[in-house]
PDB file of C-alpha atoms in Angstrom:
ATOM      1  CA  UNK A   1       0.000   0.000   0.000  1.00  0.00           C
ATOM      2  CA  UNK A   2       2.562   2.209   0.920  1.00  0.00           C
ATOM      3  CA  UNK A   3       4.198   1.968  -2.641  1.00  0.00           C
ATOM      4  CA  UNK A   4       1.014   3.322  -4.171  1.00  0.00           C
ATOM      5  CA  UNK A   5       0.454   6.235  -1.801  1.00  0.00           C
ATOM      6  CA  UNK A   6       3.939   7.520  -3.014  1.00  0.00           C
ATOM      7  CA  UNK A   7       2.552   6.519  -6.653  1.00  0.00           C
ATOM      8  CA  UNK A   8       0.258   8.385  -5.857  1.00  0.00           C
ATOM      9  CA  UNK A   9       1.562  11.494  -4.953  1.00  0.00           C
ATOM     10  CA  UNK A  10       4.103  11.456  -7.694  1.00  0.00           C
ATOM     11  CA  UNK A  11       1.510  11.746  -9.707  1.00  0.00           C
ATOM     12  CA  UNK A  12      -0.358  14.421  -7.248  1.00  0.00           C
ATOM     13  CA  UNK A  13      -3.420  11.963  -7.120  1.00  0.00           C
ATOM     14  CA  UNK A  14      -5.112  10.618  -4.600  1.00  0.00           C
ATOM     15  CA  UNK A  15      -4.762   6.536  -3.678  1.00  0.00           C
ATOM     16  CA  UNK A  16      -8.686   6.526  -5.216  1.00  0.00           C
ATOM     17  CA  UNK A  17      -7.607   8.408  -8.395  1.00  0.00           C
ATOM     18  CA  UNK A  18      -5.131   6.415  -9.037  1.00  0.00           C
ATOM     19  CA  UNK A  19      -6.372   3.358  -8.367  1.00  0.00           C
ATOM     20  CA  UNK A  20      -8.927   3.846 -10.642  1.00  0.00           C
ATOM     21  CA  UNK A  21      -6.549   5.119 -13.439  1.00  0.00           C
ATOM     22  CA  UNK A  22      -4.506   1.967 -13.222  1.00  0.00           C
ATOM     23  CA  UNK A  23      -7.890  -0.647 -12.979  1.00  0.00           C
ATOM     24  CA  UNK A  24      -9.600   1.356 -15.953  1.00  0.00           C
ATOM     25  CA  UNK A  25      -5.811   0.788 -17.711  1.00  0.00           C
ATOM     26  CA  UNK A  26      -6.034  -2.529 -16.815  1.00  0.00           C
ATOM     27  CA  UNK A  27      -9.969  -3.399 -17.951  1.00  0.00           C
ATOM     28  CA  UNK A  28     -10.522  -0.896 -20.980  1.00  0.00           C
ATOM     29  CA  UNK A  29      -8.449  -1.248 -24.086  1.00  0.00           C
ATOM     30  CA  UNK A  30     -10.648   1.558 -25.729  1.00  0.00           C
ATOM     31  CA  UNK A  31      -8.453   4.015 -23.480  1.00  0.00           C
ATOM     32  CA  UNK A  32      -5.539   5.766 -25.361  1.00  0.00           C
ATOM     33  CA  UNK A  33      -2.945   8.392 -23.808  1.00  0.00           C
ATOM     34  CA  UNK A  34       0.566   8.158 -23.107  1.00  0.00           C
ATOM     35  CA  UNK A  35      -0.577   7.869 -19.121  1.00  0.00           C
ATOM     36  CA  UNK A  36      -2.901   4.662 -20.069  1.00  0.00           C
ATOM     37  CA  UNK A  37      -0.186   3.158 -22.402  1.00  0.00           C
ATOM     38  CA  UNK A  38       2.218   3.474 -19.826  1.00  0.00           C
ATOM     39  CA  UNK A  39       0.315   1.855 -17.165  1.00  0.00           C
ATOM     40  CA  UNK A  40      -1.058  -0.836 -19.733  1.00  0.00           C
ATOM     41  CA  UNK A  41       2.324  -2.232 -20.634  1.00  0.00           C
ATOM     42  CA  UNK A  42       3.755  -2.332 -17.215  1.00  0.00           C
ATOM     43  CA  UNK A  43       0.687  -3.935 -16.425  1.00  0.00           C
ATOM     44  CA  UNK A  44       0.703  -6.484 -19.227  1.00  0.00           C
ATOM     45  CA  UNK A  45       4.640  -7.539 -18.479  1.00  0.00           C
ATOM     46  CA  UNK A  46       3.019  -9.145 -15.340  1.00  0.00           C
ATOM     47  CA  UNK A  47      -0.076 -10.670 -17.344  1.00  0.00           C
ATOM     48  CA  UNK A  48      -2.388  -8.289 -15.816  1.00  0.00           C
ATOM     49  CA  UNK A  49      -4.157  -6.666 -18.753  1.00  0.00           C
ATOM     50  CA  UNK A  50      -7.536  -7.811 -19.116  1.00  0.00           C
ATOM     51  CA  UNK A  51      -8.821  -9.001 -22.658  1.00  0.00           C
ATOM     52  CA  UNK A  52     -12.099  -8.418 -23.570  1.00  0.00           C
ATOM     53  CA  UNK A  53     -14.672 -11.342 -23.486  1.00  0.00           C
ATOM     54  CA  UNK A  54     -17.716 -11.127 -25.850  1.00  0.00           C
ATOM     55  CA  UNK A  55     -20.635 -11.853 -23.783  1.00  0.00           C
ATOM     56  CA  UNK A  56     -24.565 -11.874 -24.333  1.00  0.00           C
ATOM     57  CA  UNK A  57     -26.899 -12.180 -22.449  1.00  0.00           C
ATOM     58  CA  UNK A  58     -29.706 -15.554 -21.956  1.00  0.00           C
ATOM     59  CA  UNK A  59     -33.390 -16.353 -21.836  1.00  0.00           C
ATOM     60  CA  UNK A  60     -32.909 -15.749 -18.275  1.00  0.00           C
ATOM     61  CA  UNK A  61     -31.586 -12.343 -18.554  1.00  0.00           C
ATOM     62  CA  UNK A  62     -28.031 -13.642 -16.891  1.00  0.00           C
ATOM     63  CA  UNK A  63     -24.619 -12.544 -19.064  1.00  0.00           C
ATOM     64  CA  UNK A  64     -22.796 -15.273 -20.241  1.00  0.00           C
ATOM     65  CA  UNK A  65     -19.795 -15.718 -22.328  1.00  0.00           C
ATOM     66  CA  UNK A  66     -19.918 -16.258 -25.637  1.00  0.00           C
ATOM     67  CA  UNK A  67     -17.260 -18.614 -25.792  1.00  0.00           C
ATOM     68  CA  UNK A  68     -17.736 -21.452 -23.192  1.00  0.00           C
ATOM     69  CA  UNK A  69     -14.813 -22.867 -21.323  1.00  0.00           C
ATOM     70  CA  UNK A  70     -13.271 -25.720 -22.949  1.00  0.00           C
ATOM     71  CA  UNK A  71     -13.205 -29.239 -20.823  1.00  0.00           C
ATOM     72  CA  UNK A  72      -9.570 -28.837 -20.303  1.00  0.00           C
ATOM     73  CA  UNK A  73     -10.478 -25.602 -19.140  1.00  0.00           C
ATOM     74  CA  UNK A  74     -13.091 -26.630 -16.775  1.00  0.00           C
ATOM     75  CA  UNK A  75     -11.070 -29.360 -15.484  1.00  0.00           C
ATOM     76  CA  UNK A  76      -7.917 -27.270 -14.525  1.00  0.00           C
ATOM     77  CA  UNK A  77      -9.969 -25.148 -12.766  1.00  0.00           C
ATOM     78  CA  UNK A  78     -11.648 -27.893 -10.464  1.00  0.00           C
ATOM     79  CA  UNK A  79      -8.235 -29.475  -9.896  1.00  0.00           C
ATOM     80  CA  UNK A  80      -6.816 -25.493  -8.971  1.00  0.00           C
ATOM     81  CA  UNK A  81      -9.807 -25.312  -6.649  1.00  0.00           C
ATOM     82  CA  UNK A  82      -9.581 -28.749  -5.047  1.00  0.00           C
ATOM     83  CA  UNK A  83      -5.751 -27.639  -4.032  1.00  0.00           C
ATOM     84  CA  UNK A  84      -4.158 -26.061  -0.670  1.00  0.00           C
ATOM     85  CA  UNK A  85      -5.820 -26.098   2.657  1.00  0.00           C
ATOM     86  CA  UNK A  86      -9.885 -26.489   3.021  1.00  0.00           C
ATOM     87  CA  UNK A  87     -11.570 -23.557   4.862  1.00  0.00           C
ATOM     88  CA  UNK A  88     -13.015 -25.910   7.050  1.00  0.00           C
ATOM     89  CA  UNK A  89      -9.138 -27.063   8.437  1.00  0.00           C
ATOM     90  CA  UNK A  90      -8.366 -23.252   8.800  1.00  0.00           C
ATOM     91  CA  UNK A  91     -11.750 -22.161  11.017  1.00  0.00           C
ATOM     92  CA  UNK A  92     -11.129 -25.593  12.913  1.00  0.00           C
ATOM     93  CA  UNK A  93      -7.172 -24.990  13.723  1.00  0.00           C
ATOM     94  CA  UNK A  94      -7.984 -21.043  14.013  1.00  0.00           C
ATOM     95  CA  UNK A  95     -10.347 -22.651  17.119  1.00  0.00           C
ATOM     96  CA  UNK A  96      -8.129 -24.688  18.407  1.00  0.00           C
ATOM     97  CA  UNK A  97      -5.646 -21.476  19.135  1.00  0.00           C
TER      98      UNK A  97
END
């Protein structure tokens, strides 16, 4: 936190400001400027530009991609989610201190 307060005030912004600058960098490719181009490739060098996703919305009203995950997809995401420590284990040892 600390580095982006003095980000921050390099930039004479405040921490909201600027947090917003860099997430709208980050989300909205539509944004040009040497400021936003700045921010976007520092951003991307550690894979955190977002690409856009075409999405539509159902018969239900709810947005959904337009592109469905593939099974490979799907199934590296279940095996991510089933690793590391269960909440369960951490509220039950967080008890026992």
């Amino acid at each position: 936190m600390e580095r982006v307060r003095k980000a921050a005030a390099a930039q004479r912004r405040s921490m909201n400001d600027f947090m917003t600058l860099v997430l709208e960098a980050a989300t909205n490719p539509d944004l040009v400027g040497d400021e936003y181009t700045r921010i976007r490739e520092r951003l991307s060098r550690v894979d955190l530009v977002v690409t856009p996703v075409q999405i539509y919305v159902d018969n239900e009203g709810l947005e959904r991609h337009s592109v469905p995950p593939s099974h490979e997809e799907i199934e590296e995401a279940m095996e991510a989610a089933g690793k590391g420590t269960s909440l369960s284990d951490i509220v039950i040892e967080e008890r026992r201190r």
